[in-house]
Amino acid sequence: MFQDVINPARFSETVGKVWMMSEAEVDEVLEQAHIAFNTWSRTAPEHRSHKLRDAARDLRSALPEIATLFVRENGKPLREAEIDIRRSIELAEIIASDLLEWSKPAVLDPSQPVLARRRPRGVTAVISPWNSPVLLSFKRVIPAIATGNSVVLKPASQCPLAVLECARIINKHLPSGVLNVVTGSGPIVGEKLTTDERVRTIAFTGSTATGRRIMELGSRTIKKLFMELGGNDPALVLQNAILDEDAVARMTHAILRGAGQVCIAIKRIYVHRSRYDELVDKLSQSFDRVVVGDGLAAETTMGPLNNKSQFDFVLGLIEQSRNAGLRVLTKGKKLDPKSWQQGYFVLPALILGAAEDHDIVRCEQFGPMVPILSFTDEEEAVARANNTPYGLRASVWTAGRDRAEALADRLEAGAVFWNNHGIFRDLHIEFPGIKQSGFSRDSRWAALDHYADTYGFGE
Ligand code: NAD
């Protein structure tokens, strides 16, 4: 059965069709991957490095077409889509070069003739979400293939087309069966991957609820798991925060990039009472400059939400906030008011007056709105920021780096940013989430390590 992939900015446009595979079809693909592993795992690292570089070169030449397809199925502005693809390509180049040094056996202790050697694990399943489909697929696929594994990749059915196109290009450089894409539903295709004995490693990026299910099912065959899950990131704005134009622009970007459909977006702001009015005023002005429209239009700075279920969820949260008596300050401009109803468009909003137990504070909204809450005491602000099952990212906005560093020690997050939020300047420095946000590190050698077994050899 085919399912339509619809442009979220233009419902009348069917961007493509995705085949919803049966369990038996996935079984066949797994068998091919299993067979391909036998030969691919024995190739030299230099050979695999070479193939990755060739694939990266071809992806770079196809970048403009892939980016356009990405925007049409996902909704995010072209510039943001290009960044996701470019990062995947850079990653392939970096991994291709890291692989050579990483593959060398390590001498553990010169006084003992024991070597730590590495070998690939087998078939790897990569399961990815719809919000950044290309990057969050290939960030896992590339190190898995580089280390000699075969991969079965399952993208989200809402936007699998750019992922399929990237895989088609990469596959020109790989033997058949090394990189496979299976499409379809989570409960059928995803669960087959999670329970099949031939799959030895799973790299999952998605919601905490699905991650929990994969951990349960994966435990039956003791799979090695990589888990990057949901988040509800807090930003703390201290009494001495610098709220100049640059800082407010960075904060706005950290809230509204991807229309808020980003795991590491700022999802709650705690601001010192003395700076509350000023922050609301400055963010209001900044949100007002946002232009919401089709991601392919040059003027657009924020695209639509990706799909109906996310759109309904976000509108429901806004409605619920209004009904609870909260102030919803709707900002921004509609690029094309006439066709507004033809896409999953939502204007950005600031939500004022929320308490800790309101849903807009408790849950991962994954939409273009943020609650702003005030505090008087920094200890209290840290406790409120930590009052969540999640632990992806957090940020401290203050003139004093020392204070930010001291608070970072106590904020329960995989990374804490000072006057910024989300991504470090060096895009390849990453840290895993903590608590129910997951547990897997995937930058540089850590990524390669995840897809390999280390074994000892000696007398
Ligand atoms: P999701 O968990 O619904 O789906 C993710 C993938 O899992 C999809 O491919 C889906 O088909 C598949 N899936 C669904 N049910 C499954 C099952 N029972 N077994 C196996 N696979 C199954 O997530 P989503 O809605 O696509 O993405 C949004 C979520 O992803 C948010 O919670 C967001 O925070 C999270 N996310 C986390 C990160 C991170 O790095 N921590 C990055 C991006 C997104």
Short mmCIF file of C-alpha atoms and ligand atoms in Angstrom, two decimals:
data_model
loop_
_atom_site.label_atom_id
_atom_site.label_comp_id
_atom_site.label_asym_id
_atom_site.label_seq_id
_atom_site.Cartn_x
_atom_site.Cartn_y
_atom_site.Cartn_z
CA MET A 1 0.00 0.00 0.00
CA PHE A 2 1.24 3.49 -0.88
CA GLN A 3 0.76 6.53 1.36
CA ASP A 4 0.89 10.07 0.00
CA VAL A 5 3.55 12.49 1.21
CA ILE A 6 1.84 15.89 1.26
CA ASN A 7 3.52 19.31 1.19
CA PRO A 8 2.71 20.79 4.64
CA ALA A 9 2.73 24.29 3.11
CA ARG A 10 0.36 23.38 0.25
CA PHE A 11 -2.07 20.55 0.85
CA SER A 12 -2.97 20.26 -2.84
CA GLU A 13 0.57 19.12 -3.65
CA THR A 14 1.45 15.44 -3.32
CA VAL A 15 5.24 15.48 -3.17
CA GLY A 16 5.59 11.72 -3.53
CA LYS A 17 4.37 8.36 -2.36
CA VAL A 18 5.81 6.09 0.27
CA TRP A 19 5.44 2.31 0.24
CA MET A 20 4.12 0.97 3.55
CA MET A 21 6.05 -2.29 3.84
CA SER A 22 4.79 -5.52 5.35
CA GLU A 23 6.72 -7.48 7.95
CA ALA A 24 7.56 -10.12 5.30
CA GLU A 25 9.10 -7.45 3.05
CA VAL A 26 11.22 -6.13 5.92
CA ASP A 27 12.30 -9.70 6.62
CA GLU A 28 13.67 -10.02 3.08
CA VAL A 29 15.59 -6.76 3.39
CA LEU A 30 17.07 -7.91 6.70
CA GLU A 31 18.27 -11.10 5.03
CA GLN A 32 20.01 -9.08 2.29
CA ALA A 33 21.64 -6.86 4.91
CA HIS A 34 22.75 -9.92 6.85
CA ILE A 35 24.38 -11.44 3.75
CA ALA A 36 26.01 -8.14 2.73
CA PHE A 37 27.55 -7.79 6.20
CA ASN A 38 29.62 -10.89 5.58
CA THR A 39 31.68 -9.23 2.85
CA TRP A 40 31.43 -5.53 3.77
CA SER A 41 32.69 -6.21 7.30
CA ARG A 42 35.89 -7.70 5.84
CA THR A 43 36.75 -4.72 3.62
CA ALA A 44 39.67 -2.53 4.65
CA PRO A 45 38.94 0.74 6.48
CA GLU A 46 40.80 2.57 3.68
CA HIS A 47 38.35 1.14 1.14
CA ARG A 48 35.31 2.20 3.19
CA SER A 49 36.80 5.63 3.81
CA HIS A 50 37.31 6.08 0.09
CA LYS A 51 33.69 5.05 -0.68
CA LEU A 52 32.34 7.50 1.90
CA ARG A 53 34.33 10.36 0.42
CA ASP A 54 33.00 9.56 -3.06
CA ALA A 55 29.43 9.45 -1.73
CA ALA A 56 29.94 12.77 0.10
CA ARG A 57 31.16 14.39 -3.13
CA ASP A 58 28.06 13.24 -5.03
CA LEU A 59 25.74 14.37 -2.23
CA ARG A 60 27.36 17.82 -2.35
CA SER A 61 26.65 18.16 -6.07
CA ALA A 62 23.03 17.07 -5.56
CA LEU A 63 22.50 19.33 -2.52
CA PRO A 64 20.25 21.94 -4.19
CA GLU A 65 17.77 19.33 -5.49
CA ILE A 66 17.75 17.34 -2.24
CA ALA A 67 17.17 20.54 -0.23
CA THR A 68 14.18 21.54 -2.36
CA LEU A 69 12.62 18.09 -1.98
CA PHE A 70 13.30 18.26 1.78
CA VAL A 71 11.44 21.58 2.11
CA ARG A 72 8.49 20.33 0.07
CA GLU A 73 7.94 17.31 2.31
CA ASN A 74 9.07 18.75 5.65
CA GLY A 75 8.20 22.45 5.60
CA LYS A 76 11.29 24.05 7.12
CA PRO A 77 12.86 27.05 5.33
CA LEU A 78 15.32 26.21 2.55
CA ARG A 79 18.31 27.62 4.46
CA GLU A 80 17.62 25.34 7.42
CA ALA A 81 17.16 22.30 5.17
CA GLU A 82 20.46 23.06 3.44
CA ILE A 83 22.25 23.22 6.80
CA ASP A 84 20.94 19.74 7.74
CA ILE A 85 22.16 18.22 4.48
CA ARG A 86 25.49 20.05 4.54
CA ARG A 87 26.15 18.80 8.07
CA SER A 88 25.46 15.22 6.98
CA ILE A 89 27.98 15.61 4.16
CA GLU A 90 30.61 17.18 6.45
CA LEU A 91 30.06 14.34 8.86
CA ALA A 92 30.71 11.77 6.13
CA GLU A 93 33.98 13.55 5.30
CA ILE A 94 35.09 13.75 8.94
CA ILE A 95 34.20 10.12 9.65
CA ALA A 96 36.02 9.03 6.47
CA SER A 97 39.18 10.60 7.83
CA ASP A 98 38.73 9.65 11.54
CA LEU A 99 38.15 6.03 10.56
CA LEU A 100 41.75 5.43 9.51
CA GLU A 101 43.30 6.28 12.89
CA TRP A 102 40.40 4.80 14.87
CA SER A 103 40.75 1.40 13.17
CA LYS A 104 44.32 0.82 14.37
CA PRO A 105 44.56 -1.67 17.25
CA ALA A 106 45.41 0.02 20.56
CA VAL A 107 48.20 -1.26 22.81
CA LEU A 108 46.67 -1.24 26.28
CA ASP A 109 49.82 -1.55 28.34
CA PRO A 110 53.30 -1.78 26.73
CA SER A 111 54.40 -4.30 29.38
CA GLN A 112 51.72 -6.79 28.28
CA PRO A 113 51.25 -8.03 24.70
CA VAL A 114 47.48 -7.43 24.66
CA LEU A 115 45.80 -5.44 21.92
CA ALA A 116 42.34 -3.87 21.98
CA ARG A 117 40.94 -4.48 18.51
CA ARG A 118 37.64 -3.44 17.01
CA ARG A 119 35.25 -5.17 14.67
CA PRO A 120 31.80 -4.31 13.28
CA ARG A 121 28.79 -5.77 15.06
CA GLY A 122 26.41 -6.84 12.29
CA VAL A 123 23.14 -5.47 10.96
CA THR A 124 22.36 -2.03 12.41
CA ALA A 125 18.83 -0.61 12.42
CA VAL A 126 18.58 3.18 12.27
CA ILE A 127 15.12 4.56 13.11
CA SER A 128 14.69 8.30 12.62
CA PRO A 129 12.04 11.04 13.20
CA TRP A 130 10.38 13.50 10.82
CA ASN A 131 11.66 16.78 12.23
CA SER A 132 15.25 16.63 10.85
CA PRO A 133 15.04 13.45 8.78
CA VAL A 134 18.25 13.72 6.76
CA LEU A 135 20.68 14.67 9.52
CA LEU A 136 19.16 12.40 12.16
CA SER A 137 19.29 9.45 9.75
CA PHE A 138 22.77 9.89 8.30
CA LYS A 139 24.45 10.95 11.56
CA ARG A 140 23.85 7.31 12.60
CA VAL A 141 24.06 5.59 9.19
CA ILE A 142 27.48 6.99 8.23
CA PRO A 143 29.49 5.80 11.26
CA ALA A 144 27.69 2.43 11.16
CA ILE A 145 28.67 1.84 7.53
CA ALA A 146 32.15 3.27 8.02
CA THR A 147 32.90 0.74 10.75
CA GLY A 148 31.86 -2.15 8.46
CA ASN A 149 28.25 -2.79 9.47
CA SER A 150 25.32 -3.13 7.11
CA VAL A 151 22.38 -0.83 7.81
CA VAL A 152 18.61 -1.01 7.56
CA LEU A 153 17.29 2.54 7.83
CA LYS A 154 13.67 3.34 8.66
CA PRO A 155 12.76 7.01 8.17
CA ALA A 156 9.47 8.48 9.44
CA SER A 157 6.62 8.02 6.93
CA GLN A 158 5.69 11.74 7.07
CA CYS A 159 8.83 12.75 5.17
CA PRO A 160 11.01 9.92 3.88
CA LEU A 161 11.71 11.29 0.36
CA ALA A 162 14.90 13.31 0.89
CA VAL A 163 16.29 10.44 2.96
CA LEU A 164 15.50 7.98 0.13
CA GLU A 165 17.19 10.28 -2.37
CA CYS A 166 20.35 10.60 -0.24
CA ALA A 167 20.44 6.79 0.20
CA ARG A 168 20.07 6.33 -3.57
CA ILE A 169 23.11 8.56 -4.16
CA ILE A 170 25.22 6.90 -1.44
CA ASN A 171 24.26 3.46 -2.76
CA LYS A 172 25.98 4.18 -6.08
CA HIS A 173 29.21 3.70 -4.13
CA LEU A 174 28.31 0.69 -1.99
CA PRO A 175 27.77 -2.99 -2.74
CA SER A 176 24.14 -4.05 -2.77
CA GLY A 177 22.65 -4.81 0.67
CA VAL A 178 25.00 -2.58 2.70
CA LEU A 179 22.62 0.39 2.99
CA ASN A 180 18.91 -0.48 2.84
CA VAL A 181 15.89 1.73 3.45
CA VAL A 182 12.61 0.27 4.71
CA THR A 183 9.53 2.46 4.76
CA GLY A 184 6.27 2.14 6.62
CA SER A 185 4.67 2.30 10.01
CA GLY A 186 6.43 2.22 13.38
CA PRO A 187 4.38 -0.67 14.80
CA ILE A 188 4.98 -2.92 11.75
CA VAL A 189 8.32 -1.95 10.19
CA GLY A 190 9.92 -0.43 13.32
CA GLU A 191 8.92 -3.30 15.59
CA LYS A 192 10.16 -5.92 13.12
CA LEU A 193 13.60 -4.25 13.24
CA THR A 194 13.48 -4.02 17.00
CA THR A 195 12.66 -7.70 17.55
CA ASP A 196 14.58 -9.46 14.75
CA GLU A 197 17.54 -11.48 15.94
CA ARG A 198 19.73 -10.47 12.97
CA VAL A 199 19.70 -6.83 14.12
CA ARG A 200 22.45 -6.36 16.70
CA THR A 201 22.45 -2.58 17.14
CA ILE A 202 19.63 -0.04 17.07
CA ALA A 203 20.21 3.70 16.73
CA PHE A 204 16.94 5.42 17.53
CA THR A 205 16.05 9.11 17.50
CA GLY A 206 12.50 10.06 18.38
CA SER A 207 10.07 10.42 21.25
CA THR A 208 10.68 9.07 24.73
CA ALA A 209 7.50 6.95 24.49
CA THR A 210 8.73 5.14 21.36
CA GLY A 211 12.23 4.85 22.85
CA ARG A 212 10.76 3.12 25.88
CA ARG A 213 8.91 0.64 23.63
CA ILE A 214 12.09 -0.07 21.63
CA MET A 215 14.04 -0.70 24.83
CA GLU A 216 11.37 -3.16 26.01
CA LEU A 217 11.24 -5.06 22.72
CA GLY A 218 15.01 -4.85 22.12
CA SER A 219 15.70 -6.42 25.51
CA ARG A 220 14.44 -9.79 24.20
CA THR A 221 17.52 -10.18 22.02
CA ILE A 222 19.87 -7.93 24.07
CA LYS A 223 20.45 -5.28 21.42
CA LYS A 224 22.98 -2.52 21.82
CA LEU A 225 20.98 0.69 21.91
CA PHE A 226 21.62 4.28 20.94
CA MET A 227 18.80 6.50 22.24
CA GLU A 228 18.25 10.21 21.54
CA LEU A 229 14.79 11.09 22.83
CA GLY A 230 12.47 13.95 23.71
CA GLY A 231 13.25 17.13 25.64
CA ASN A 232 11.76 20.09 27.49
CA ASP A 233 14.73 22.44 27.59
CA PRO A 234 14.76 25.33 30.09
CA ALA A 235 16.50 28.69 29.60
CA LEU A 236 17.37 30.67 32.76
CA VAL A 237 17.62 34.45 32.31
CA LEU A 238 19.40 35.89 35.35
CA GLN A 239 19.10 39.38 36.86
CA ASN A 240 22.32 40.53 35.15
CA ALA A 241 21.54 39.03 31.72
CA ILE A 242 22.69 40.89 28.61
CA LEU A 243 19.55 41.24 26.50
CA ASP A 244 20.96 43.13 23.55
CA GLU A 245 19.84 42.61 19.95
CA ASP A 246 22.26 39.73 19.33
CA ALA A 247 21.25 37.84 22.45
CA VAL A 248 17.54 38.22 21.72
CA ALA A 249 18.10 37.08 18.12
CA ARG A 250 19.97 33.98 19.36
CA MET A 251 17.19 33.23 21.84
CA THR A 252 14.49 33.67 19.19
CA HIS A 253 16.35 31.32 16.85
CA ALA A 254 16.70 28.73 19.63
CA ILE A 255 12.93 28.84 20.21
CA LEU A 256 11.61 29.08 16.65
CA ARG A 257 14.11 27.21 14.45
CA GLY A 258 12.17 24.45 12.67
CA ALA A 259 8.95 26.13 13.91
CA GLY A 260 9.92 24.84 17.37
CA GLN A 261 9.94 21.21 16.13
CA VAL A 262 13.47 20.69 17.37
CA CYS A 263 14.39 18.39 20.25
CA ILE A 264 16.90 20.93 21.59
CA ALA A 265 14.70 24.04 21.21
CA ILE A 266 14.13 26.29 24.25
CA LYS A 267 10.77 25.08 25.52
CA ARG A 268 10.49 27.04 28.81
CA ILE A 269 11.98 30.38 29.90
CA TYR A 270 12.57 31.30 33.56
CA VAL A 271 13.45 35.00 33.85
CA HIS A 272 14.34 37.01 36.96
CA ARG A 273 11.32 39.05 38.03
CA SER A 274 13.23 42.34 37.57
CA ARG A 275 13.85 41.55 33.85
CA TYR A 276 10.50 39.94 33.01
CA ASP A 277 8.81 42.93 31.33
CA GLU A 278 11.94 43.78 29.36
CA LEU A 279 12.34 40.20 28.08
CA VAL A 280 8.67 39.89 27.12
CA ASP A 281 8.89 43.21 25.30
CA LYS A 282 12.10 42.33 23.42
CA LEU A 283 11.00 38.81 22.47
CA SER A 284 7.62 40.23 21.33
CA GLN A 285 9.39 42.60 18.97
CA SER A 286 11.68 39.86 17.75
CA PHE A 287 8.81 37.35 17.21
CA ASP A 288 6.95 40.09 15.32
CA ARG A 289 9.66 40.11 12.65
CA VAL A 290 9.10 36.41 11.91
CA VAL A 291 7.55 35.75 8.50
CA VAL A 292 5.58 32.49 8.36
CA GLY A 293 5.08 30.88 4.97
CA ASP A 294 6.21 28.30 2.43
CA GLY A 295 9.80 27.32 3.18
CA LEU A 296 10.74 27.74 -0.49
CA ALA A 297 9.81 31.46 -0.52
CA ALA A 298 12.83 33.72 0.00
CA GLU A 299 11.01 35.94 2.56
CA THR A 300 9.98 33.05 4.81
CA THR A 301 11.81 32.81 8.14
CA MET A 302 9.56 30.12 9.64
CA GLY A 303 7.74 27.31 7.82
CA PRO A 304 4.60 25.35 8.70
CA LEU A 305 4.35 22.47 11.16
CA ASN A 306 5.08 19.16 9.50
CA ASN A 307 1.92 17.12 9.87
CA LYS A 308 -1.70 17.12 10.96
CA SER A 309 -1.21 15.34 14.23
CA GLN A 310 1.49 17.82 15.35
CA PHE A 311 -0.62 20.75 14.09
CA ASP A 312 -3.68 19.57 16.05
CA PHE A 313 -1.55 19.00 19.15
CA VAL A 314 -0.02 22.50 19.02
CA LEU A 315 -3.36 24.23 18.35
CA GLY A 316 -4.86 22.21 21.21
CA LEU A 317 -2.14 23.39 23.61
CA ILE A 318 -2.70 27.03 22.61
CA GLU A 319 -6.45 26.65 23.05
CA GLN A 320 -6.00 24.94 26.39
CA SER A 321 -3.65 27.73 27.56
CA ARG A 322 -6.26 30.36 26.59
CA ASN A 323 -9.02 28.42 28.37
CA ALA A 324 -6.86 28.26 31.50
CA GLY A 325 -6.73 32.08 31.50
CA LEU A 326 -3.13 32.42 30.27
CA ARG A 327 -2.18 35.30 27.98
CA VAL A 328 -1.26 34.13 24.50
CA LEU A 329 0.60 36.89 22.64
CA THR A 330 0.41 35.90 18.98
CA LYS A 331 3.13 37.55 16.88
CA GLY A 332 4.69 37.42 13.41
CA LYS A 333 3.36 37.93 9.91
CA LYS A 334 1.59 35.68 7.44
CA LEU A 335 3.54 35.66 4.17
CA ASP A 336 0.46 34.76 2.17
CA PRO A 337 -2.76 35.26 4.18
CA LYS A 338 -4.89 34.01 1.26
CA SER A 339 -3.43 30.49 1.27
CA TRP A 340 -2.96 30.33 5.05
CA GLN A 341 -5.58 27.58 5.41
CA GLN A 342 -3.79 25.46 2.80
CA GLY A 343 -0.87 24.63 5.10
CA TYR A 344 -0.15 23.68 8.72
CA PHE A 345 0.82 27.29 9.48
CA VAL A 346 0.89 28.65 13.04
CA LEU A 347 2.03 32.13 14.08
CA PRO A 348 4.68 32.24 16.83
CA ALA A 349 3.44 33.04 20.32
CA LEU A 350 4.61 33.94 23.82
CA ILE A 351 2.56 32.44 26.63
CA LEU A 352 2.38 34.42 29.84
CA GLY A 353 1.02 33.64 33.29
CA ALA A 354 1.59 29.87 33.24
CA ALA A 355 2.27 27.91 36.42
CA GLU A 356 4.54 24.86 36.70
CA ASP A 357 1.66 22.42 36.38
CA HIS A 358 0.21 23.80 33.13
CA ASP A 359 0.65 21.49 30.14
CA ILE A 360 2.45 24.19 28.18
CA VAL A 361 5.21 24.02 30.83
CA ARG A 362 5.13 20.29 31.58
CA CYS A 363 5.08 18.78 28.07
CA GLU A 364 7.30 18.94 25.01
CA GLN A 365 5.23 21.40 22.89
CA PHE A 366 7.30 20.92 19.68
CA GLY A 367 5.71 24.06 18.25
CA PRO A 368 6.43 27.80 17.77
CA MET A 369 5.41 29.03 21.20
CA VAL A 370 7.16 29.36 24.54
CA PRO A 371 5.95 29.98 28.11
CA ILE A 372 7.77 32.74 30.01
CA LEU A 373 7.78 32.33 33.80
CA SER A 374 9.41 34.56 36.40
CA PHE A 375 11.52 33.73 39.48
CA THR A 376 13.06 35.67 42.34
CA ASP A 377 15.61 33.24 43.63
CA GLU A 378 18.17 31.38 41.46
CA GLU A 379 18.00 28.24 43.63
CA GLU A 380 14.27 28.11 43.04
CA ALA A 381 14.80 28.63 39.29
CA VAL A 382 17.23 25.68 39.10
CA ALA A 383 14.78 23.45 40.98
CA ARG A 384 11.96 24.40 38.60
CA ALA A 385 14.18 23.93 35.55
CA ASN A 386 15.07 20.41 36.78
CA ASN A 387 11.47 19.53 37.53
CA THR A 388 11.04 17.44 34.38
CA PRO A 389 11.73 13.84 33.38
CA TYR A 390 13.78 15.17 30.45
CA GLY A 391 17.43 16.29 30.35
CA LEU A 392 18.52 17.29 26.86
CA ARG A 393 19.88 20.86 26.93
CA ALA A 394 19.64 23.94 29.20
CA SER A 395 20.99 27.48 29.03
CA VAL A 396 21.96 30.29 31.39
CA TRP A 397 21.77 33.87 30.14
CA THR A 398 23.98 36.11 32.30
CA ALA A 399 26.83 38.60 32.02
CA GLY A 400 28.94 36.38 34.28
CA ARG A 401 30.45 33.21 32.88
CA ASP A 402 31.43 32.00 36.38
CA ARG A 403 27.84 32.12 37.55
CA ALA A 404 26.68 30.27 34.43
CA GLU A 405 29.32 27.60 35.04
CA ALA A 406 28.30 27.21 38.69
CA LEU A 407 24.64 26.77 37.74
CA ALA A 408 25.58 24.41 34.89
CA ASP A 409 26.89 22.01 37.50
CA ARG A 410 23.42 21.65 38.91
CA LEU A 411 21.23 21.85 35.82
CA GLU A 412 20.19 18.35 34.79
CA ALA A 413 20.99 18.43 31.07
CA GLY A 414 23.39 16.76 28.65
CA ALA A 415 24.86 20.17 27.78
CA VAL A 416 24.45 23.63 29.30
CA PHE A 417 24.97 26.72 27.15
CA TRP A 418 26.05 30.18 28.24
CA ASN A 419 24.14 32.97 26.41
CA ASN A 420 23.21 30.54 23.67
CA HIS A 421 21.19 27.36 23.33
CA GLY A 422 21.23 24.17 21.28
CA ILE A 423 24.39 23.73 19.27
CA PHE A 424 28.04 24.54 20.07
CA ARG A 425 30.00 26.59 17.57
CA ASP A 426 31.88 23.46 16.51
CA LEU A 427 28.95 21.47 15.17
CA HIS A 428 30.74 18.18 15.72
CA ILE A 429 31.01 18.56 19.49
CA GLU A 430 27.97 16.83 20.94
CA PHE A 431 26.81 15.41 24.24
CA PRO A 432 24.06 12.89 24.95
CA GLY A 433 20.84 13.71 26.73
CA ILE A 434 20.39 12.49 30.31
CA LYS A 435 17.39 11.30 32.37
CA GLN A 436 14.54 10.28 30.02
CA SER A 437 16.10 12.15 27.08
CA GLY A 438 18.41 9.26 26.26
CA PHE A 439 22.02 8.24 26.71
CA SER A 440 24.16 8.03 23.60
CA ARG A 441 27.11 10.16 22.57
CA ASP A 442 27.86 10.35 18.88
CA SER A 443 30.58 12.80 18.11
CA ARG A 444 33.76 11.77 16.33
CA TRP A 445 35.31 8.57 17.80
CA ALA A 446 32.34 8.07 20.15
CA ALA A 447 30.12 7.59 17.08
CA LEU A 448 32.46 4.98 15.61
CA ASP A 449 32.80 3.17 18.96
CA HIS A 450 29.05 2.73 19.21
CA TYR A 451 28.85 0.55 16.10
CA ALA A 452 31.82 -1.68 16.93
CA ASP A 453 32.67 -4.40 19.43
CA THR A 454 36.03 -4.05 21.11
CA TYR A 455 37.78 -7.31 21.78
CA GLY A 456 41.11 -8.20 23.30
CA PHE A 457 43.85 -10.16 21.59
CA GLY A 458 47.02 -11.40 23.21
CA GLU A 459 48.82 -14.25 24.92
P1 NAD B 1 8.34 9.07 17.10
O1 NAD B 1 8.95 8.44 18.31
O2 NAD B 1 6.88 9.05 16.97
O3 NAD B 1 8.89 8.36 15.77
C1 NAD B 1 10.27 8.23 15.50
C2 NAD B 1 10.50 7.02 14.58
O4 NAD B 1 10.13 5.84 15.28
C3 NAD B 1 9.63 7.06 13.32
O5 NAD B 1 10.39 6.55 12.24
C4 NAD B 1 8.50 6.11 13.67
O6 NAD B 1 7.88 5.51 12.56
C5 NAD B 1 9.23 5.06 14.50
N1 NAD B 1 8.36 4.30 15.41
C6 NAD B 1 7.16 4.65 15.90
N2 NAD B 1 6.67 3.66 16.70
C7 NAD B 1 7.60 2.67 16.69
C8 NAD B 1 7.69 1.40 17.34
N3 NAD B 1 6.71 0.93 18.12
N4 NAD B 1 8.79 0.65 17.14
C9 NAD B 1 9.79 1.10 16.35
N5 NAD B 1 9.76 2.29 15.71
C10 NAD B 1 8.68 3.07 15.89
O7 NAD B 1 8.95 10.53 17.02
P2 NAD B 1 8.60 11.67 15.96
O8 NAD B 1 7.23 12.18 16.26
O9 NAD B 1 8.92 11.19 14.59
O10 NAD B 1 9.68 12.79 16.33
C11 NAD B 1 9.52 13.74 17.33
C12 NAD B 1 10.17 13.30 18.62
O11 NAD B 1 11.55 12.99 18.39
C13 NAD B 1 10.19 14.37 19.70
O12 NAD B 1 9.91 13.78 20.93
C14 NAD B 1 11.62 14.89 19.66
O13 NAD B 1 12.07 15.49 20.86
C15 NAD B 1 12.36 13.64 19.37
N6 NAD B 1 13.68 13.95 18.82
C16 NAD B 1 14.79 13.76 19.59
C17 NAD B 1 16.05 14.10 19.10
C18 NAD B 1 17.31 13.93 19.91
O14 NAD B 1 18.38 13.98 19.33
N7 NAD B 1 17.22 13.76 21.21
C19 NAD B 1 16.15 14.64 17.82
C20 NAD B 1 14.98 14.84 17.07
C21 NAD B 1 13.76 14.48 17.57
#
